[in-house]
Amino acid sequence: MDSVDLGVLRRARDWLREGHAVVLYTVLETWGSAPRPVGALLALRDDGRVEGSVSGGCVEDDLLARRKAVADRGAACELITYGVSKEESARFGLPCGGTLRLLEEPLTDVGWLDELLQRCADHERLLRCLDLSSGVVTLLPAGRNETLRFDGATLRAPFGPTWRLLMIGAGQLSRYTAELASGLGFEVLICDPREGYGHDWGDTAVRFVAGMPDDAVLAIEPDAHTAIVALTHDPRLDDMALLTALQSDAFYVGALGSRVNSEKRKSRLLSLGLSEGDVNRLHGPIGLPIGSRTPAEIALSLMAQVVAIKNGAARERVATERRCA
């Protein structure tokens, strides 16, 4: 679940506490091109304030116009479909052929919002089960591969971190990277056994993993939704993590360093017993080539590469280059 959408729920919760009527809209299905993905949320307050989005803007304008009708209807949920015809797609600013199906859900209970937000903050992954006929919400544990499902009577929507980033090192670069990764919906984990580095993180949404780097990698049980990057620039720490990470199911493994140092690192890893196939999985230098120099730019470059690989864009680019060769 996008962290932006958790922000929508947080704002909706606050509005309810202030005594406002709030309606939550969830993107259930899309056909053709669509501005926002399935599961995207929008909260609409009774005075017209909006948090989140479900389209490029014109659908939001129509939802604003529906406010009185929703208030008159009461607490019942309703399904809304936009863009059935070409004219309607044009009217609501949807891409050519785009169709959007929304669930309109008047909110009345702050309890499940409080619980969901707190448990997500505690790094849990939950399934919000909404019974449309009664409006009752039940929260259940969710697997990492859970996706939004709607059978016409019950909505099952996952919340909480799906993708994870483990950083070895808690230096300045890690701080910029953590901020970007959290905003992109990653659960951010950090391991740094060095004294003096695990301090002053304040309320940053990160979780420190105790132990040496190789133990930390094993402890989080990396899967295909996990990225691991070594950022200490100290081979004694970085190489320990990489030895374990490159034999795991992590979809991305990278290490900070120049091209020369990256080649030396690969040679060391081969000499330590890793196969050539495992070593070739290592991204180094890390990041997309954007001419980055500062820690903030390097963090942007790194997360751009991680997201490109997560979304399959990097593989698509390689395939295109091979076809054009």
PDB file of C-alpha atoms in Angstrom:
ATOM      1  CA  MET A   1       0.000   0.000   0.000  1.00  0.00           C
ATOM      2  CA  ASP A   2       1.321   3.413  -1.026  1.00  0.00           C
ATOM      3  CA  SER A   3       2.371   5.508   1.982  1.00  0.00           C
ATOM      4  CA  VAL A   4       0.409   8.365   0.398  1.00  0.00           C
ATOM      5  CA  ASP A   5      -2.760   6.334   0.900  1.00  0.00           C
ATOM      6  CA  LEU A   6      -1.917   5.731   4.548  1.00  0.00           C
ATOM      7  CA  GLY A   7      -1.667   9.509   4.765  1.00  0.00           C
ATOM      8  CA  VAL A   8      -5.195   9.732   3.367  1.00  0.00           C
ATOM      9  CA  LEU A   9      -6.468   7.437   6.136  1.00  0.00           C
ATOM     10  CA  ARG A  10      -4.589   9.447   8.738  1.00  0.00           C
ATOM     11  CA  ARG A  11      -6.201  12.690   7.551  1.00  0.00           C
ATOM     12  CA  ALA A  12      -9.650  11.052   7.360  1.00  0.00           C
ATOM     13  CA  ARG A  13      -9.219   9.850  10.957  1.00  0.00           C
ATOM     14  CA  ASP A  14      -8.313  13.363  12.109  1.00  0.00           C
ATOM     15  CA  TRP A  15     -11.308  14.883  10.329  1.00  0.00           C
ATOM     16  CA  LEU A  16     -13.671  12.399  11.951  1.00  0.00           C
ATOM     17  CA  ARG A  17     -12.255  13.266  15.365  1.00  0.00           C
ATOM     18  CA  GLU A  18     -12.917  16.935  14.646  1.00  0.00           C
ATOM     19  CA  GLY A  19     -16.590  16.135  14.045  1.00  0.00           C
ATOM     20  CA  HIS A  20     -16.669  16.271  10.243  1.00  0.00           C
ATOM     21  CA  ALA A  21     -18.531  13.880   7.968  1.00  0.00           C
ATOM     22  CA  VAL A  22     -16.008  12.050   5.762  1.00  0.00           C
ATOM     23  CA  VAL A  23     -16.419   9.849   2.689  1.00  0.00           C
ATOM     24  CA  LEU A  24     -13.636   7.500   1.574  1.00  0.00           C
ATOM     25  CA  TYR A  25     -13.247   6.562  -2.099  1.00  0.00           C
ATOM     26  CA  THR A  26     -11.248   3.486  -3.153  1.00  0.00           C
ATOM     27  CA  VAL A  27     -10.216   2.623  -6.721  1.00  0.00           C
ATOM     28  CA  LEU A  28     -11.588  -0.908  -7.187  1.00  0.00           C
ATOM     29  CA  GLU A  29     -10.937  -1.570 -10.861  1.00  0.00           C
ATOM     30  CA  THR A  30      -9.510   0.141 -13.917  1.00  0.00           C
ATOM     31  CA  TRP A  31      -9.853  -0.712 -17.585  1.00  0.00           C
ATOM     32  CA  GLY A  32      -7.479   0.658 -20.179  1.00  0.00           C
ATOM     33  CA  SER A  33      -5.304   3.567 -19.094  1.00  0.00           C
ATOM     34  CA  ALA A  34      -5.911   4.979 -15.623  1.00  0.00           C
ATOM     35  CA  PRO A  35      -4.270   7.870 -13.734  1.00  0.00           C
ATOM     36  CA  ARG A  36      -4.228   6.062 -10.351  1.00  0.00           C
ATOM     37  CA  PRO A  37      -3.717   2.369  -9.514  1.00  0.00           C
ATOM     38  CA  VAL A  38      -6.166  -0.059  -7.930  1.00  0.00           C
ATOM     39  CA  GLY A  39      -6.302   0.580  -4.178  1.00  0.00           C
ATOM     40  CA  ALA A  40      -5.676   4.336  -4.436  1.00  0.00           C
ATOM     41  CA  LEU A  41      -7.650   6.383  -1.912  1.00  0.00           C
ATOM     42  CA  LEU A  42      -9.323   9.761  -1.656  1.00  0.00           C
ATOM     43  CA  ALA A  43     -10.974  11.229   1.449  1.00  0.00           C
ATOM     44  CA  LEU A  44     -13.617  13.930   1.017  1.00  0.00           C
ATOM     45  CA  ARG A  45     -14.694  16.133   3.931  1.00  0.00           C
ATOM     46  CA  ASP A  46     -18.198  17.572   4.271  1.00  0.00           C
ATOM     47  CA  ASP A  47     -16.959  21.120   3.564  1.00  0.00           C
ATOM     48  CA  GLY A  48     -15.242  20.076   0.334  1.00  0.00           C
ATOM     49  CA  ARG A  49     -11.668  19.525   1.517  1.00  0.00           C
ATOM     50  CA  VAL A  50      -9.931  16.676  -0.306  1.00  0.00           C
ATOM     51  CA  GLU A  51      -7.003  14.427   0.614  1.00  0.00           C
ATOM     52  CA  GLY A  52      -5.560  11.983  -1.925  1.00  0.00           C
ATOM     53  CA  SER A  53      -6.650  11.377  -5.498  1.00  0.00           C
ATOM     54  CA  VAL A  54      -8.343   8.822  -7.725  1.00  0.00           C
ATOM     55  CA  SER A  55      -7.814  10.514 -11.100  1.00  0.00           C
ATOM     56  CA  GLY A  56      -6.321  13.562 -12.762  1.00  0.00           C
ATOM     57  CA  GLY A  57      -8.837  15.965 -11.229  1.00  0.00           C
ATOM     58  CA  CYS A  58     -12.148  15.925 -13.125  1.00  0.00           C
ATOM     59  CA  VAL A  59     -13.461  12.860 -11.290  1.00  0.00           C
ATOM     60  CA  GLU A  60     -12.629  14.630  -8.031  1.00  0.00           C
ATOM     61  CA  ASP A  61     -14.742  17.587  -9.195  1.00  0.00           C
ATOM     62  CA  ASP A  62     -17.694  15.262  -9.757  1.00  0.00           C
ATOM     63  CA  LEU A  63     -17.234  13.680  -6.315  1.00  0.00           C
ATOM     64  CA  LEU A  64     -17.373  17.152  -4.806  1.00  0.00           C
ATOM     65  CA  ALA A  65     -20.649  17.756  -6.636  1.00  0.00           C
ATOM     66  CA  ARG A  66     -22.044  14.515  -5.158  1.00  0.00           C
ATOM     67  CA  ARG A  67     -21.490  15.585  -1.530  1.00  0.00           C
ATOM     68  CA  LYS A  68     -25.097  16.486  -0.730  1.00  0.00           C
ATOM     69  CA  ALA A  69     -26.490  13.313  -2.297  1.00  0.00           C
ATOM     70  CA  VAL A  70     -24.052  11.201  -0.276  1.00  0.00           C
ATOM     71  CA  ALA A  71     -24.970  13.023   2.938  1.00  0.00           C
ATOM     72  CA  ASP A  72     -28.683  12.494   2.266  1.00  0.00           C
ATOM     73  CA  ARG A  73     -28.140   8.794   1.583  1.00  0.00           C
ATOM     74  CA  GLY A  74     -26.531   8.106   4.956  1.00  0.00           C
ATOM     75  CA  ALA A  75     -23.969   5.419   5.752  1.00  0.00           C
ATOM     76  CA  ALA A  76     -24.598   3.063   2.826  1.00  0.00           C
ATOM     77  CA  CYS A  77     -21.727   2.225   0.475  1.00  0.00           C
ATOM     78  CA  GLU A  78     -22.130   2.650  -3.272  1.00  0.00           C
ATOM     79  CA  LEU A  79     -20.239   1.691  -6.428  1.00  0.00           C
ATOM     80  CA  ILE A  80     -19.493   4.369  -9.036  1.00  0.00           C
ATOM     81  CA  THR A  81     -18.131   3.874 -12.554  1.00  0.00           C
ATOM     82  CA  TYR A  82     -16.606   6.629 -14.713  1.00  0.00           C
ATOM     83  CA  GLY A  83     -15.631   6.588 -18.366  1.00  0.00           C
ATOM     84  CA  VAL A  84     -18.081   3.991 -19.698  1.00  0.00           C
ATOM     85  CA  SER A  85     -18.402   5.924 -22.958  1.00  0.00           C
ATOM     86  CA  LYS A  86     -15.826   7.881 -24.964  1.00  0.00           C
ATOM     87  CA  GLU A  87     -17.701  11.091 -24.149  1.00  0.00           C
ATOM     88  CA  GLU A  88     -17.614  10.325 -20.429  1.00  0.00           C
ATOM     89  CA  SER A  89     -13.895   9.556 -20.559  1.00  0.00           C
ATOM     90  CA  ALA A  90     -13.320  12.949 -22.165  1.00  0.00           C
ATOM     91  CA  ARG A  91     -15.575  14.698 -19.640  1.00  0.00           C
ATOM     92  CA  PHE A  92     -13.763  13.258 -16.644  1.00  0.00           C
ATOM     93  CA  GLY A  93     -10.268  13.663 -18.043  1.00  0.00           C
ATOM     94  CA  LEU A  94      -9.542   9.934 -18.245  1.00  0.00           C
ATOM     95  CA  PRO A  95      -6.993   8.698 -20.797  1.00  0.00           C
ATOM     96  CA  CYS A  96      -8.410   7.385 -24.056  1.00  0.00           C
ATOM     97  CA  GLY A  97     -10.375   4.231 -23.335  1.00  0.00           C
ATOM     98  CA  GLY A  98      -9.889   4.560 -19.583  1.00  0.00           C
ATOM     99  CA  THR A  99     -12.608   3.390 -17.188  1.00  0.00           C
ATOM    100  CA  LEU A 100     -12.573   3.776 -13.423  1.00  0.00           C
ATOM    101  CA  ARG A 101     -14.657   1.974 -10.803  1.00  0.00           C
ATOM    102  CA  LEU A 102     -14.801   3.428  -7.293  1.00  0.00           C
ATOM    103  CA  LEU A 103     -16.229   2.410  -3.955  1.00  0.00           C
ATOM    104  CA  GLU A 104     -17.923   5.279  -2.104  1.00  0.00           C
ATOM    105  CA  GLU A 105     -17.747   4.602   1.647  1.00  0.00           C
ATOM    106  CA  PRO A 106     -19.082   7.043   4.267  1.00  0.00           C
ATOM    107  CA  LEU A 107     -16.851   6.729   7.358  1.00  0.00           C
ATOM    108  CA  THR A 108     -18.345   6.580  10.838  1.00  0.00           C
ATOM    109  CA  ASP A 109     -15.895   4.579  12.977  1.00  0.00           C
ATOM    110  CA  VAL A 110     -12.557   6.001  14.112  1.00  0.00           C
ATOM    111  CA  GLY A 111     -11.659   2.761  15.902  1.00  0.00           C
ATOM    112  CA  TRP A 112     -10.484   0.686  12.947  1.00  0.00           C
ATOM    113  CA  LEU A 113      -8.593   3.687  11.542  1.00  0.00           C
ATOM    114  CA  ASP A 114      -6.686   4.114  14.813  1.00  0.00           C
ATOM    115  CA  GLU A 115      -5.869   0.410  14.965  1.00  0.00           C
ATOM    116  CA  LEU A 116      -4.827   0.105  11.324  1.00  0.00           C
ATOM    117  CA  LEU A 117      -2.584   3.173  11.423  1.00  0.00           C
ATOM    118  CA  GLN A 118      -0.921   2.074  14.666  1.00  0.00           C
ATOM    119  CA  ARG A 119      -0.306  -1.485  13.512  1.00  0.00           C
ATOM    120  CA  CYS A 120       1.102  -0.276  10.185  1.00  0.00           C
ATOM    121  CA  ALA A 121       3.410   2.043  12.158  1.00  0.00           C
ATOM    122  CA  ASP A 122       4.521  -1.085  14.029  1.00  0.00           C
ATOM    123  CA  HIS A 123       5.526  -2.632  10.665  1.00  0.00           C
ATOM    124  CA  GLU A 124       2.563  -5.016  10.486  1.00  0.00           C
ATOM    125  CA  ARG A 125       0.812  -5.851   7.224  1.00  0.00           C
ATOM    126  CA  LEU A 126      -2.977  -5.974   7.462  1.00  0.00           C
ATOM    127  CA  LEU A 127      -6.006  -6.830   5.374  1.00  0.00           C
ATOM    128  CA  ARG A 128      -8.912  -4.423   5.742  1.00  0.00           C
ATOM    129  CA  CYS A 129     -12.105  -6.409   5.168  1.00  0.00           C
ATOM    130  CA  LEU A 130     -15.138  -4.199   4.518  1.00  0.00           C
ATOM    131  CA  ASP A 131     -18.628  -5.709   4.381  1.00  0.00           C
ATOM    132  CA  LEU A 132     -20.521  -3.398   2.027  1.00  0.00           C
ATOM    133  CA  SER A 133     -23.966  -4.264   3.326  1.00  0.00           C
ATOM    134  CA  SER A 134     -23.202  -3.379   6.961  1.00  0.00           C
ATOM    135  CA  GLY A 135     -20.185  -1.087   6.611  1.00  0.00           C
ATOM    136  CA  VAL A 136     -18.356  -3.135   9.267  1.00  0.00           C
ATOM    137  CA  VAL A 137     -14.554  -3.246   8.959  1.00  0.00           C
ATOM    138  CA  THR A 138     -12.463  -6.197  10.188  1.00  0.00           C
ATOM    139  CA  LEU A 139      -8.659  -6.160  10.301  1.00  0.00           C
ATOM    140  CA  LEU A 140      -6.792  -9.414   9.619  1.00  0.00           C
ATOM    141  CA  PRO A 141      -3.105 -10.307   9.127  1.00  0.00           C
ATOM    142  CA  ALA A 142      -2.054 -10.080   5.471  1.00  0.00           C
ATOM    143  CA  GLY A 143       0.652 -11.875   3.535  1.00  0.00           C
ATOM    144  CA  ARG A 144       3.285  -9.886   1.666  1.00  0.00           C
ATOM    145  CA  ASN A 145       1.821 -10.937  -1.700  1.00  0.00           C
ATOM    146  CA  GLU A 146      -1.763 -10.023  -0.804  1.00  0.00           C
ATOM    147  CA  THR A 147      -3.532  -7.790  -3.345  1.00  0.00           C
ATOM    148  CA  LEU A 148      -6.803  -5.886  -3.336  1.00  0.00           C
ATOM    149  CA  ARG A 149      -9.809  -8.135  -3.955  1.00  0.00           C
ATOM    150  CA  PHE A 150     -13.474  -7.245  -4.396  1.00  0.00           C
ATOM    151  CA  ASP A 151     -16.218  -9.823  -4.981  1.00  0.00           C
ATOM    152  CA  GLY A 152     -19.175  -7.436  -5.085  1.00  0.00           C
ATOM    153  CA  ALA A 153     -20.007  -7.855  -1.401  1.00  0.00           C
ATOM    154  CA  THR A 154     -16.691  -7.623   0.450  1.00  0.00           C
ATOM    155  CA  LEU A 155     -13.627  -5.467  -0.133  1.00  0.00           C
ATOM    156  CA  ARG A 156     -10.293  -6.919   1.014  1.00  0.00           C
ATOM    157  CA  ALA A 157      -7.559  -4.297   0.811  1.00  0.00           C
ATOM    158  CA  PRO A 158      -3.978  -4.787   2.074  1.00  0.00           C
ATOM    159  CA  PHE A 159      -2.217  -2.092   4.083  1.00  0.00           C
ATOM    160  CA  GLY A 160       1.261  -1.860   5.484  1.00  0.00           C
ATOM    161  CA  PRO A 161       4.750  -2.242   4.001  1.00  0.00           C
ATOM    162  CA  THR A 162       4.963  -4.536   0.992  1.00  0.00           C
ATOM    163  CA  TRP A 163       8.481  -3.627  -0.114  1.00  0.00           C
ATOM    164  CA  ARG A 164      11.480  -3.494   2.223  1.00  0.00           C
ATOM    165  CA  LEU A 165      14.877  -1.815   2.054  1.00  0.00           C
ATOM    166  CA  LEU A 166      17.702  -2.948   4.332  1.00  0.00           C
ATOM    167  CA  MET A 167      20.627  -0.529   4.481  1.00  0.00           C
ATOM    168  CA  ILE A 168      23.978  -1.510   5.955  1.00  0.00           C
ATOM    169  CA  GLY A 169      25.221   1.713   7.486  1.00  0.00           C
ATOM    170  CA  ALA A 170      23.481   4.609   9.235  1.00  0.00           C
ATOM    171  CA  GLY A 171      25.491   7.505   7.820  1.00  0.00           C
ATOM    172  CA  GLN A 172      24.385  10.673   6.057  1.00  0.00           C
ATOM    173  CA  LEU A 173      23.557   8.923   2.782  1.00  0.00           C
ATOM    174  CA  SER A 174      21.327   6.482   4.649  1.00  0.00           C
ATOM    175  CA  ARG A 175      19.325   9.357   6.114  1.00  0.00           C
ATOM    176  CA  TYR A 176      18.501  10.782   2.681  1.00  0.00           C
ATOM    177  CA  THR A 177      17.792   7.309   1.324  1.00  0.00           C
ATOM    178  CA  ALA A 178      15.510   6.455   4.259  1.00  0.00           C
ATOM    179  CA  GLU A 179      13.445   9.581   3.676  1.00  0.00           C
ATOM    180  CA  LEU A 180      12.977   8.814  -0.021  1.00  0.00           C
ATOM    181  CA  ALA A 181      12.322   5.107   0.535  1.00  0.00           C
ATOM    182  CA  SER A 182       9.711   5.759   3.232  1.00  0.00           C
ATOM    183  CA  GLY A 183       7.911   8.188   0.946  1.00  0.00           C
ATOM    184  CA  LEU A 184       7.886   5.529  -1.773  1.00  0.00           C
ATOM    185  CA  GLY A 185       6.180   3.048   0.550  1.00  0.00           C
ATOM    186  CA  PHE A 186       9.187   0.950   1.568  1.00  0.00           C
ATOM    187  CA  GLU A 187       9.660  -0.375   5.071  1.00  0.00           C
ATOM    188  CA  VAL A 188      13.157   0.881   5.932  1.00  0.00           C
ATOM    189  CA  LEU A 189      15.531  -1.291   7.981  1.00  0.00           C
ATOM    190  CA  ILE A 190      19.067  -0.347   9.061  1.00  0.00           C
ATOM    191  CA  CYS A 191      21.976  -2.328  10.477  1.00  0.00           C
ATOM    192  CA  ASP A 192      25.080  -0.553  11.737  1.00  0.00           C
ATOM    193  CA  PRO A 193      27.109  -2.132  14.568  1.00  0.00           C
ATOM    194  CA  ARG A 194      29.491   0.844  14.741  1.00  0.00           C
ATOM    195  CA  GLU A 195      29.285   3.035  17.814  1.00  0.00           C
ATOM    196  CA  GLY A 196      28.066   6.557  17.187  1.00  0.00           C
ATOM    197  CA  TYR A 197      25.963   5.930  14.078  1.00  0.00           C
ATOM    198  CA  GLY A 198      22.620   4.753  15.429  1.00  0.00           C
ATOM    199  CA  HIS A 199      21.688   8.028  17.123  1.00  0.00           C
ATOM    200  CA  ASP A 200      19.593  11.146  16.464  1.00  0.00           C
ATOM    201  CA  TRP A 201      17.223   9.476  14.040  1.00  0.00           C
ATOM    202  CA  GLY A 202      14.300  10.960  15.986  1.00  0.00           C
ATOM    203  CA  ASP A 203      10.869  10.073  14.608  1.00  0.00           C
ATOM    204  CA  THR A 204      12.210   8.838  11.268  1.00  0.00           C
ATOM    205  CA  ALA A 205      10.205   5.824  10.135  1.00  0.00           C
ATOM    206  CA  VAL A 206      13.062   3.324  10.248  1.00  0.00           C
ATOM    207  CA  ARG A 207      13.720   0.184  12.260  1.00  0.00           C
ATOM    208  CA  PHE A 208      17.210  -0.788  13.395  1.00  0.00           C
ATOM    209  CA  VAL A 209      18.196  -4.460  13.141  1.00  0.00           C
ATOM    210  CA  ALA A 210      20.684  -5.559  15.804  1.00  0.00           C
ATOM    211  CA  GLY A 211      23.820  -7.605  15.221  1.00  0.00           C
ATOM    212  CA  MET A 212      26.486  -7.801  12.548  1.00  0.00           C
ATOM    213  CA  PRO A 213      25.458  -7.195   8.901  1.00  0.00           C
ATOM    214  CA  ASP A 214      25.388 -10.865   7.855  1.00  0.00           C
ATOM    215  CA  ASP A 215      23.260 -11.725  10.894  1.00  0.00           C
ATOM    216  CA  ALA A 216      20.916  -8.837  10.094  1.00  0.00           C
ATOM    217  CA  VAL A 217      20.400 -10.094   6.537  1.00  0.00           C
ATOM    218  CA  LEU A 218      19.574 -13.555   7.822  1.00  0.00           C
ATOM    219  CA  ALA A 219      17.293 -12.146  10.524  1.00  0.00           C
ATOM    220  CA  ILE A 220      14.981 -10.325   8.098  1.00  0.00           C
ATOM    221  CA  GLU A 221      14.666 -13.385   5.807  1.00  0.00           C
ATOM    222  CA  PRO A 222      14.979 -11.527   2.469  1.00  0.00           C
ATOM    223  CA  ASP A 223      12.356 -12.324  -0.135  1.00  0.00           C
ATOM    224  CA  ALA A 224      11.552 -11.110  -3.640  1.00  0.00           C
ATOM    225  CA  HIS A 225      10.153  -7.866  -2.150  1.00  0.00           C
ATOM    226  CA  THR A 226      13.396  -6.975  -0.357  1.00  0.00           C
ATOM    227  CA  ALA A 227      16.226  -4.670  -1.465  1.00  0.00           C
ATOM    228  CA  ILE A 228      19.579  -4.701   0.345  1.00  0.00           C
ATOM    229  CA  VAL A 229      22.257  -2.052  -0.090  1.00  0.00           C
ATOM    230  CA  ALA A 230      25.649  -1.738   1.639  1.00  0.00           C
ATOM    231  CA  LEU A 231      26.561   1.891   2.332  1.00  0.00           C
ATOM    232  CA  THR A 232      29.334   1.895   4.965  1.00  0.00           C
ATOM    233  CA  HIS A 233      32.225   1.939   2.450  1.00  0.00           C
ATOM    234  CA  ASP A 234      33.936  -0.478   4.852  1.00  0.00           C
ATOM    235  CA  PRO A 235      34.614  -3.901   3.242  1.00  0.00           C
ATOM    236  CA  ARG A 236      34.677  -5.539   6.675  1.00  0.00           C
ATOM    237  CA  LEU A 237      30.988  -4.658   7.095  1.00  0.00           C
ATOM    238  CA  ASP A 238      29.688  -4.372   3.546  1.00  0.00           C
ATOM    239  CA  ASP A 239      31.173  -7.646   2.299  1.00  0.00           C
ATOM    240  CA  MET A 240      29.704  -9.547   5.251  1.00  0.00           C
ATOM    241  CA  ALA A 241      26.223  -8.428   4.279  1.00  0.00           C
ATOM    242  CA  LEU A 242      26.759  -8.997   0.569  1.00  0.00           C
ATOM    243  CA  LEU A 243      27.960 -12.566   1.031  1.00  0.00           C
ATOM    244  CA  THR A 244      24.591 -13.444   2.530  1.00  0.00           C
ATOM    245  CA  ALA A 245      22.395 -11.051   0.524  1.00  0.00           C
ATOM    246  CA  LEU A 246      23.610 -12.258  -2.886  1.00  0.00           C
ATOM    247  CA  GLN A 247      22.542 -15.810  -2.027  1.00  0.00           C
ATOM    248  CA  SER A 248      19.079 -14.676  -0.940  1.00  0.00           C
ATOM    249  CA  ASP A 249      15.879 -13.968  -2.881  1.00  0.00           C
ATOM    250  CA  ALA A 250      16.313 -10.173  -2.565  1.00  0.00           C
ATOM    251  CA  PHE A 251      15.320  -8.489  -5.835  1.00  0.00           C
ATOM    252  CA  TYR A 252      18.059  -5.866  -5.494  1.00  0.00           C
ATOM    253  CA  VAL A 253      21.520  -6.045  -3.902  1.00  0.00           C
ATOM    254  CA  GLY A 254      23.877  -3.100  -4.241  1.00  0.00           C
ATOM    255  CA  ALA A 255      26.983  -1.542  -2.695  1.00  0.00           C
ATOM    256  CA  LEU A 256      28.338   1.986  -2.614  1.00  0.00           C
ATOM    257  CA  GLY A 257      31.673   2.537  -4.365  1.00  0.00           C
ATOM    258  CA  SER A 258      33.439   3.605  -7.533  1.00  0.00           C
ATOM    259  CA  ARG A 259      33.771   1.352 -10.569  1.00  0.00           C
ATOM    260  CA  VAL A 260      37.304   0.412  -9.556  1.00  0.00           C
ATOM    261  CA  ASN A 261      36.274  -0.441  -5.998  1.00  0.00           C
ATOM    262  CA  SER A 262      33.220  -2.315  -7.259  1.00  0.00           C
ATOM    263  CA  GLU A 263      35.404  -4.549  -9.429  1.00  0.00           C
ATOM    264  CA  LYS A 264      37.720  -5.188  -6.481  1.00  0.00           C
ATOM    265  CA  ARG A 265      34.700  -6.059  -4.332  1.00  0.00           C
ATOM    266  CA  LYS A 266      33.446  -8.561  -6.905  1.00  0.00           C
ATOM    267  CA  SER A 267      36.865 -10.217  -6.996  1.00  0.00           C
ATOM    268  CA  ARG A 268      36.874 -10.494  -3.195  1.00  0.00           C
ATOM    269  CA  LEU A 269      33.391 -12.025  -3.183  1.00  0.00           C
ATOM    270  CA  LEU A 270      34.450 -14.586  -5.790  1.00  0.00           C
ATOM    271  CA  SER A 271      37.504 -15.481  -3.708  1.00  0.00           C
ATOM    272  CA  LEU A 272      35.234 -15.957  -0.670  1.00  0.00           C
ATOM    273  CA  GLY A 273      33.296 -18.679  -2.452  1.00  0.00           C
ATOM    274  CA  LEU A 274      30.365 -16.942  -4.138  1.00  0.00           C
ATOM    275  CA  SER A 275      29.474 -18.166  -7.608  1.00  0.00           C
ATOM    276  CA  GLU A 276      29.934 -15.925 -10.620  1.00  0.00           C
ATOM    277  CA  GLY A 277      26.155 -15.865 -11.072  1.00  0.00           C
ATOM    278  CA  ASP A 278      25.618 -14.598  -7.538  1.00  0.00           C
ATOM    279  CA  VAL A 279      28.330 -11.956  -7.864  1.00  0.00           C
ATOM    280  CA  ASN A 280      26.881 -10.716 -11.155  1.00  0.00           C
ATOM    281  CA  ARG A 281      23.668  -9.855  -9.312  1.00  0.00           C
ATOM    282  CA  LEU A 282      25.506  -7.112  -7.437  1.00  0.00           C
ATOM    283  CA  HIS A 283      24.746  -3.531  -8.466  1.00  0.00           C
ATOM    284  CA  GLY A 284      27.859  -1.440  -8.156  1.00  0.00           C
ATOM    285  CA  PRO A 285      28.284   1.409  -8.566  1.00  0.00           C
ATOM    286  CA  ILE A 286      24.764   1.812  -7.240  1.00  0.00           C
ATOM    287  CA  GLY A 287      22.123   4.005  -8.831  1.00  0.00           C
ATOM    288  CA  LEU A 288      21.126   5.311 -12.217  1.00  0.00           C
ATOM    289  CA  PRO A 289      23.674   7.523 -14.011  1.00  0.00           C
ATOM    290  CA  ILE A 290      22.357  11.029 -13.238  1.00  0.00           C
ATOM    291  CA  GLY A 291      25.726  12.624 -12.479  1.00  0.00           C
ATOM    292  CA  SER A 292      25.054  12.459  -8.738  1.00  0.00           C
ATOM    293  CA  ARG A 293      27.635  13.958  -6.389  1.00  0.00           C
ATOM    294  CA  THR A 294      25.956  14.920  -3.115  1.00  0.00           C
ATOM    295  CA  PRO A 295      24.446  12.420  -0.637  1.00  0.00           C
ATOM    296  CA  ALA A 296      20.948  13.605  -1.573  1.00  0.00           C
ATOM    297  CA  GLU A 297      21.640  13.072  -5.291  1.00  0.00           C
ATOM    298  CA  ILE A 298      23.165   9.648  -4.689  1.00  0.00           C
ATOM    299  CA  ALA A 299      20.101   8.665  -2.634  1.00  0.00           C
ATOM    300  CA  LEU A 300      17.837   9.796  -5.484  1.00  0.00           C
ATOM    301  CA  SER A 301      19.922   7.842  -8.003  1.00  0.00           C
ATOM    302  CA  LEU A 302      19.835   4.726  -5.810  1.00  0.00           C
ATOM    303  CA  MET A 303      16.095   4.776  -5.180  1.00  0.00           C
ATOM    304  CA  ALA A 304      15.388   5.474  -8.846  1.00  0.00           C
ATOM    305  CA  GLN A 305      17.285   2.304  -9.746  1.00  0.00           C
ATOM    306  CA  VAL A 306      15.593   0.265  -7.000  1.00  0.00           C
ATOM    307  CA  VAL A 307      12.138   1.421  -8.112  1.00  0.00           C
ATOM    308  CA  ALA A 308      12.943   0.817 -11.789  1.00  0.00           C
ATOM    309  CA  ILE A 309      13.904  -2.784 -11.025  1.00  0.00           C
ATOM    310  CA  LYS A 310      10.923  -3.234  -8.680  1.00  0.00           C
ATOM    311  CA  ASN A 311       8.566  -2.067 -11.424  1.00  0.00           C
ATOM    312  CA  GLY A 312      10.246  -4.088 -14.167  1.00  0.00           C
ATOM    313  CA  ALA A 313      11.281  -0.936 -16.054  1.00  0.00           C
ATOM    314  CA  ALA A 314      14.989  -1.795 -15.972  1.00  0.00           C
ATOM    315  CA  ARG A 315      14.367  -5.228 -17.520  1.00  0.00           C
ATOM    316  CA  GLU A 316      12.123  -3.675 -20.187  1.00  0.00           C
ATOM    317  CA  ARG A 317      14.849  -1.153 -21.095  1.00  0.00           C
ATOM    318  CA  VAL A 318      17.488  -3.898 -21.446  1.00  0.00           C
ATOM    319  CA  ALA A 319      15.125  -5.941 -23.619  1.00  0.00           C
ATOM    320  CA  THR A 320      14.456  -2.921 -25.847  1.00  0.00           C
ATOM    321  CA  GLU A 321      18.160  -2.177 -26.217  1.00  0.00           C
ATOM    322  CA  ARG A 322      18.820  -5.788 -27.245  1.00  0.00           C
ATOM    323  CA  ARG A 323      16.051  -5.672 -29.861  1.00  0.00           C
ATOM    324  CA  CYS A 324      17.472  -2.448 -31.286  1.00  0.00           C
ATOM    325  CA  ALA A 325      21.061  -3.735 -31.341  1.00  0.00           C
TER     326      ALA A 325
END
